[in-house]
Coordinates of C-alpha atoms in Angstrom, one line a residue:
X1 CA 0.0 0.0 0.0
X2 CA 2.7 2.5 1.0
X3 CA 4.8 1.4 -2.0
X4 CA 1.8 2.2 -4.3
X5 CA 1.3 5.6 -2.7
X6 CA 5.0 6.4 -3.1
X7 CA 4.9 5.4 -6.7
X8 CA 1.8 7.6 -7.4
X9 CA 3.5 10.6 -5.7
X10 CA 6.7 9.9 -7.7
X11 CA 4.7 9.9 -10.9
X12 CA 3.1 13.2 -10.0
X13 CA 6.5 14.8 -9.4
X14 CA 7.7 13.5 -12.7
X15 CA 4.7 15.0 -14.6
X16 CA 5.2 18.3 -12.8
X17 CA 8.9 18.4 -13.6
X18 CA 9.8 18.5 -9.9
X19 CA 12.9 17.0 -8.2
X20 CA 11.7 13.8 -6.4
X21 CA 14.9 12.6 -4.7
X22 CA 18.5 13.5 -4.1
X23 CA 21.4 11.2 -3.2
X24 CA 23.9 12.8 -0.9
X25 CA 27.3 11.1 -0.4
X26 CA 28.6 13.0 2.7
X27 CA 32.1 11.5 2.4
X28 CA 34.0 8.9 0.4
X29 CA 36.1 7.7 3.3
X30 CA 35.3 4.3 4.7
X31 CA 36.8 1.9 7.3
X32 CA 36.3 -1.1 5.0
X33 CA 38.2 -1.8 1.8
X34 CA 35.7 -3.8 -0.3
X35 CA 37.3 -5.5 -3.3
X36 CA 34.5 -4.4 -5.7
X37 CA 34.3 -0.8 -4.5
X38 CA 33.9 1.7 -7.3
X39 CA 35.4 4.6 -5.2
X40 CA 39.0 4.4 -6.3
X41 CA 39.8 7.8 -4.9
X42 CA 38.6 8.3 -1.3
X43 CA 40.8 11.3 -0.6
X44 CA 38.0 13.9 -1.1
X45 CA 37.6 16.6 1.4
X46 CA 34.9 16.4 4.1
X47 CA 32.6 19.4 3.9
X48 CA 31.3 20.9 7.2
X49 CA 27.9 20.3 8.9
X50 CA 26.7 23.8 8.0
X51 CA 27.2 23.1 4.2
X52 CA 25.1 19.9 4.3
X53 CA 22.4 21.5 6.5
X54 CA 22.1 24.2 3.8
X55 CA 21.8 21.6 1.0
X56 CA 19.1 19.8 3.0
X57 CA 17.3 23.2 3.4
X58 CA 17.5 23.9 -0.3
X59 CA 16.0 20.5 -1.0
X60 CA 13.2 21.1 1.5
X61 CA 12.5 24.5 -0.1
X62 CA 12.1 22.7 -3.4
X63 CA 9.7 20.2 -1.9
X64 CA 12.1 17.3 -2.6
X65 CA 10.4 14.2 -1.3
X66 CA 13.3 11.8 -0.5
X67 CA 16.9 12.0 0.4
X68 CA 19.4 9.1 0.3
X69 CA 22.3 9.6 2.7
X70 CA 25.4 7.5 2.3
X71 CA 29.2 7.5 1.7
X72 CA 31.8 6.0 2.0
X73 CA 30.7 5.1 5.4
X74 CA 28.1 7.7 6.6
X75 CA 28.6 7.0 10.3
X76 CA 32.2 7.9 10.2
X77 CA 30.8 11.5 10.4
X78 CA 30.2 12.6 14.0
X79 CA 27.3 14.7 12.7
X80 CA 25.5 11.9 10.9
X81 CA 22.6 11.8 13.3
X82 CA 22.4 15.6 13.4
X83 CA 22.0 15.7 9.6
X84 CA 19.5 12.8 9.6
X85 CA 17.4 14.6 12.3
X86 CA 17.6 17.9 10.3
X87 CA 16.4 16.2 7.1
X88 CA 13.5 14.7 9.0
X89 CA 12.7 18.0 10.7
X90 CA 12.4 19.5 7.2
X91 CA 9.9 16.9 6.2
X92 CA 12.2 14.7 4.0
X93 CA 11.8 11.0 3.8
X94 CA 15.3 9.7 4.7
X95 CA 16.9 6.5 3.3
X96 CA 20.3 5.4 4.6
X97 CA 23.1 3.3 3.2
X98 CA 25.8 2.0 5.5
X99 CA 27.8 -1.1 6.3
X100 CA 26.3 -0.8 9.8
X101 CA 29.5 -1.8 11.6
X102 CA 29.6 1.4 13.6
X103 CA 26.0 1.2 14.9
X104 CA 24.7 -0.5 18.1
X105 CA 21.3 -1.3 19.5
X106 CA 20.9 2.3 20.9
X107 CA 21.7 3.7 17.4
X108 CA 19.2 1.4 15.8
X109 CA 16.5 2.5 18.2
X110 CA 17.5 6.1 17.5
X111 CA 17.1 5.7 13.7
X112 CA 13.6 4.2 14.2
X113 CA 12.7 7.1 16.6
X114 CA 13.8 9.6 13.9
X115 CA 11.4 8.0 11.5
X116 CA 14.0 6.9 8.9
X117 CA 12.2 5.3 6.0
X118 CA 14.8 2.5 5.3
X119 CA 18.3 1.5 6.3
X120 CA 20.2 -0.5 3.7
X121 CA 23.3 -2.4 4.8
X122 CA 25.9 -4.0 2.7
X123 CA 25.9 -7.8 3.5
X124 CA 27.8 -10.2 1.2
X125 CA 27.5 -13.7 2.7
X126 CA 26.1 -15.6 5.7
X127 CA 29.6 -17.0 6.0
X128 CA 31.9 -14.7 8.0
X129 CA 35.0 -15.7 6.1
X130 CA 33.5 -14.8 2.8
X131 CA 32.0 -11.5 3.9
X132 CA 35.3 -10.5 5.6
X133 CA 37.3 -11.5 2.5
X134 CA 35.2 -9.2 0.4
X135 CA 35.4 -6.2 2.8
X136 CA 39.1 -7.1 3.6
X137 CA 38.4 -6.4 7.2
X138 CA 38.3 -9.2 9.8
X139 CA 35.3 -9.0 12.1
X140 CA 33.2 -6.8 9.7
X141 CA 30.7 -9.7 9.2
X142 CA 30.0 -9.9 12.9
X143 CA 29.5 -6.2 13.2
X144 CA 27.2 -5.9 10.3
X145 CA 25.1 -8.9 11.3
X146 CA 24.7 -7.5 14.8
X147 CA 23.4 -4.3 13.4
X148 CA 21.0 -6.0 11.0
X149 CA 19.6 -7.9 13.9
X150 CA 19.3 -4.8 16.1
X151 CA 17.6 -2.8 13.4
X152 CA 15.1 -5.6 12.7
X153 CA 14.4 -6.0 16.4
X154 CA 13.9 -2.2 16.7
X155 CA 11.2 -2.3 13.9
X156 CA 13.2 -0.6 11.2
X157 CA 12.6 -1.1 7.5
X158 CA 16.0 -2.8 6.9
X159 CA 17.4 -4.1 3.7
X160 CA 20.5 -6.3 3.2
X161 CA 22.0 -5.4 -0.1
X162 CA 24.4 -7.9 -1.7
X163 CA 26.5 -7.4 -4.7
X164 CA 27.0 -10.8 -6.4
X165 CA 30.6 -11.7 -7.1
X166 CA 32.5 -14.8 -7.9
X167 CA 33.5 -15.2 -4.3
X168 CA 30.0 -15.2 -2.8
X169 CA 27.7 -16.4 -5.7
X170 CA 27.3 -19.8 -4.2
X171 CA 26.1 -18.3 -0.9
X172 CA 23.1 -16.3 -2.2
X173 CA 20.4 -18.8 -1.3
X174 CA 21.7 -19.4 2.2
X175 CA 22.3 -15.7 2.8
X176 CA 18.8 -14.9 1.6
X177 CA 17.3 -17.5 3.9
X178 CA 19.3 -16.1 6.9
X179 CA 18.0 -12.6 6.2
X180 CA 14.4 -13.6 5.7
X181 CA 14.5 -15.5 9.0
X182 CA 15.4 -12.2 10.6
X183 CA 12.6 -10.4 8.8
X184 CA 15.1 -8.5 6.6
X185 CA 14.6 -7.9 2.9
X186 CA 17.4 -9.3 0.7
X187 CA 18.3 -7.6 -2.5
X188 CA 20.9 -9.0 -4.9
X189 CA 22.6 -6.9 -7.6
X190 CA 24.4 -8.7 -10.4
X191 CA 26.3 -5.8 -11.9
X192 CA 29.7 -4.9 -10.6
X193 CA 30.3 -1.5 -12.1
X194 CA 33.5 0.1 -13.2
X195 CA 35.3 2.6 -10.9
X196 CA 34.5 6.3 -10.8
X197 CA 37.6 7.0 -12.8
X198 CA 36.4 4.6 -15.5
X199 CA 39.0 2.0 -14.5
X200 CA 37.7 -1.6 -14.7
X201 CA 39.5 -3.3 -11.8
X202 CA 36.3 -3.8 -9.7
X203 CA 35.1 -6.0 -12.6
X204 CA 37.8 -8.5 -11.9
X205 CA 35.7 -9.9 -9.1
X206 CA 32.5 -10.0 -11.1
X207 CA 30.7 -13.4 -11.6
X208 CA 31.5 -15.4 -14.7
X209 CA 29.0 -15.3 -17.6
X210 CA 27.6 -18.7 -16.5
X211 CA 27.4 -17.6 -12.8
X212 CA 25.5 -14.5 -13.8
X213 CA 22.6 -16.7 -14.9
X214 CA 22.4 -18.1 -11.4
X215 CA 22.5 -14.6 -10.0
X216 CA 19.6 -13.5 -12.2
X217 CA 17.3 -15.8 -10.3
X218 CA 17.9 -14.0 -7.0
X219 CA 17.2 -10.4 -8.2
X220 CA 14.1 -9.5 -6.4
X221 CA 14.3 -5.7 -6.9
X222 CA 16.6 -2.9 -8.0
X223 CA 19.3 -1.9 -5.4
X224 CA 19.7 1.5 -7.2
X225 CA 17.0 3.9 -5.9
X226 CA 17.2 6.0 -9.0
X227 CA 16.0 3.2 -11.3
X228 CA 12.6 4.1 -12.8
X229 CA 9.8 1.9 -11.3
X230 CA 7.4 2.3 -14.1
X231 CA 7.0 3.8 -17.6
X232 CA 4.9 6.6 -16.1
X233 CA 8.0 8.0 -14.3
X234 CA 9.8 8.7 -17.6
X235 CA 7.2 8.5 -20.4
X236 CA 4.8 6.0 -22.1
X237 CA 6.9 4.4 -24.8
X238 CA 9.6 2.0 -23.7
X239 CA 11.3 2.0 -27.1
X240 CA 10.8 5.6 -28.3
X241 CA 9.8 8.7 -26.4
X242 CA 10.5 7.3 -22.9
X243 CA 13.5 8.8 -21.1
X244 CA 16.4 6.4 -20.7
X245 CA 16.2 6.5 -16.9
X246 CA 15.2 8.8 -14.0
X247 CA 18.6 10.5 -13.6
X248 CA 18.2 14.2 -14.2
X249 CA 14.5 13.8 -14.6
X250 CA 13.4 13.1 -11.1
X251 CA 16.7 12.7 -9.2
X252 CA 20.1 14.2 -8.7
X253 CA 23.3 13.2 -6.9
X254 CA 25.7 15.4 -4.9
X255 CA 29.2 14.1 -4.2
X256 CA 31.2 14.8 -1.0
X257 CA 32.8 17.9 -2.5
X258 CA 29.4 19.5 -3.5
X259 CA 29.6 18.6 -7.2
X260 CA 26.1 17.8 -8.7
X261 CA 25.7 15.1 -11.2
X262 CA 22.7 13.2 -12.7
X263 CA 23.3 10.1 -10.6
X264 CA 25.9 8.4 -8.5
X265 CA 26.6 6.1 -11.4
X266 CA 26.8 9.0 -13.8
X267 CA 29.5 11.4 -12.6
X268 CA 29.2 14.0 -15.4
X269 CA 29.3 17.4 -13.6
X270 CA 26.3 19.6 -14.0
X271 CA 26.8 22.0 -11.1
X272 CA 28.9 22.9 -8.0
X273 CA 27.2 23.8 -4.7
X274 CA 30.5 25.0 -3.3
X275 CA 30.8 27.6 -6.0
X276 CA 27.7 29.6 -5.0
X277 CA 25.3 27.7 -7.3
X278 CA 21.9 26.7 -5.8
X279 CA 20.2 23.4 -6.3
X280 CA 17.1 24.9 -7.7
X281 CA 19.1 27.0 -10.2
X282 CA 20.9 23.8 -11.4
X283 CA 17.6 21.9 -11.6
X284 CA 15.9 24.7 -13.6
X285 CA 18.7 26.1 -15.7
X286 CA 21.6 23.8 -16.2
X287 CA 22.4 23.4 -20.0
X288 CA 24.0 20.1 -19.3
X289 CA 20.9 18.8 -17.5
X290 CA 18.7 20.0 -20.4
X291 CA 20.8 18.0 -22.8
X292 CA 20.5 14.9 -20.6
X293 CA 16.7 15.4 -20.3
X294 CA 16.4 15.5 -24.1
X295 CA 17.9 12.0 -24.5
X296 CA 15.4 9.3 -25.3
X297 CA 15.6 5.5 -25.7
X298 CA 15.3 5.8 -29.5
X299 CA 18.7 7.6 -29.3
X300 CA 20.4 4.4 -28.2
X301 CA 21.3 3.3 -31.7
X302 CA 23.3 0.3 -30.6
X303 CA 20.6 -0.9 -28.3
X304 CA 17.9 -0.7 -31.0
X305 CA 19.4 -3.8 -32.6
X306 CA 19.3 -5.8 -29.3
X307 CA 16.2 -8.0 -28.7
X308 CA 16.8 -7.9 -24.9
X309 CA 16.3 -4.1 -24.5
X310 CA 12.8 -4.6 -23.0
X311 CA 14.3 -6.2 -19.9
X312 CA 17.5 -4.2 -19.8
X313 CA 18.2 -1.8 -16.9
X314 CA 19.9 0.6 -19.4
X315 CA 22.3 2.8 -17.5
X316 CA 23.6 5.9 -19.4
X317 CA 26.0 6.6 -16.5
X318 CA 27.8 3.3 -16.8
X319 CA 27.9 3.8 -20.6
X320 CA 29.5 7.3 -20.0
X321 CA 32.0 5.9 -17.5
X322 CA 33.0 3.0 -19.8
X323 CA 33.1 4.8 -23.1
X324 CA 32.7 8.5 -22.6
X325 CA 29.3 8.4 -24.3
X326 CA 26.0 8.1 -22.3
X327 CA 24.3 6.6 -25.4
X328 CA 26.8 3.7 -25.7
X329 CA 26.0 0.4 -24.1
X330 CA 27.8 -0.5 -20.9
X331 CA 29.5 -3.9 -21.0
X332 CA 28.6 -4.6 -17.4
X333 CA 24.9 -3.9 -18.0
X334 CA 24.8 -5.9 -21.3
X335 CA 26.3 -8.9 -19.5
X336 CA 23.8 -8.9 -16.7
X337 CA 20.9 -8.3 -19.1
X338 CA 22.0 -11.2 -21.3
X339 CA 22.3 -13.4 -18.2
X340 CA 18.7 -12.5 -17.2
X341 CA 17.5 -13.4 -20.7
X342 CA 19.3 -16.7 -20.5
X343 CA 17.9 -17.5 -17.1
X344 CA 14.3 -16.8 -18.2
X345 CA 14.8 -18.9 -21.3
X346 CA 16.1 -21.8 -19.3
X347 CA 13.3 -21.6 -16.8
X348 CA 10.7 -21.6 -19.6
X349 CA 12.5 -24.5 -21.5
X350 CA 13.1 -22.2 -24.4
X351 CA 16.2 -22.1 -26.8
X352 CA 19.2 -20.1 -25.8
X353 CA 18.7 -16.5 -26.8
X354 CA 21.2 -14.7 -29.0
X355 CA 23.8 -12.4 -27.3
X356 CA 23.7 -8.6 -27.5
X357 CA 25.3 -6.9 -30.5
X358 CA 29.1 -6.5 -30.2
X359 CA 30.1 -3.7 -27.8
X360 CA 32.4 -0.8 -28.7
X361 CA 35.8 -0.6 -27.0
X362 CA 36.5 1.4 -23.8
X363 CA 37.5 5.1 -24.2
X364 CA 41.0 4.4 -22.8
X365 CA 43.1 1.4 -21.7
X366 CA 41.7 -0.2 -18.6
X367 CA 44.0 -0.6 -15.7
X368 CA 44.2 -3.8 -13.7
X369 CA 44.1 -3.7 -9.9
X370 CA 47.9 -4.4 -9.8
X371 CA 48.6 -1.5 -12.1
X372 CA 46.4 0.8 -10.0
X373 CA 48.3 -0.2 -6.8
X374 CA 51.6 0.4 -8.6
X375 CA 50.5 3.8 -9.7
X376 CA 49.5 4.7 -6.2
X377 CA 52.7 3.6 -4.7
X378 CA 55.4 4.1 -7.3
X379 CA 58.3 4.1 -4.8
X380 CA 57.6 0.6 -3.6
X381 CA 56.0 -1.0 -6.6
X382 CA 57.5 0.8 -9.6
X383 CA 55.6 3.2 -11.8
X384 CA 52.6 2.3 -13.9
X385 CA 50.6 4.9 -15.8
X386 CA 47.6 4.7 -18.0
X387 CA 48.2 4.1 -21.6

């Protein structure tokens, strides 16, 4: 019932050209070191409380409905609860992303008391050794599981979000059962995206093509809150006049340094809140945003030849990261979509579907994780620069 109401309000916002939701990453720093993390530069500055309170005020003045607060690790900020409380006091629905390891039972009760709409925790396996290997922090599994339990006991709307990788793909069913026993929703994402720089080293831990078919069976909802939930949010025609996605149409992203982009997965700058720009001015007058809003699914020339486009979570941001062109297909998205098509065909006893059209090459040579580490520490590992 509430989900249906939210969707109707969202649709009304879209039709009125209003900003529905904003994702704020309040910092990129994190006390975990997840092997699939797309944040390959966590050295960004941390802006003060007053800056973020003002951003929240700007959102409230625009009648923004929802704010997503995350990082990095949100609760590394001493003012995290202050900012959550301020957003709630201004009438915003607040959704939180965290690994949860810094929260205890009292913090869980506090989040419920504040009326937070949902808390999404990164949880990669029911097996401690597998989860800790992914986060590269011993003890992180125990800390996150304790917080999942505390939040569920406190009555929070809590979600365990799992990115499927080669390391944990065999654990999905058991992990899902563990979470459902706690009363926790379990969401699986089968796309390991490239890094913010465009480097592809996170993809080294992605599931194999065959394993992605298994992963497709566990996808019970989009992890990305910016994904359109119905054609009404972006237009009536899935193959023509419909917008490609909700980014820039109903949602925006603000990074830790105040840069505004269409989405966390689409780091194309469209404004800067630290340079005196205001969120409503960017929303109403940004030339870059106007160009993004003009894009339609019919503009995706490569995708028009693909018979799987109806089930594809097309992501212009990932296309932009991988190729420099928002209208180009993203390899990671194509692979997960093809896996879904194969899974559906197998379940229905149908012949194997054809693969997507050949993909264009990346805009620059992709660095491996070893090359990235060498570039970061040239004195100890020798130098390695992008080609």
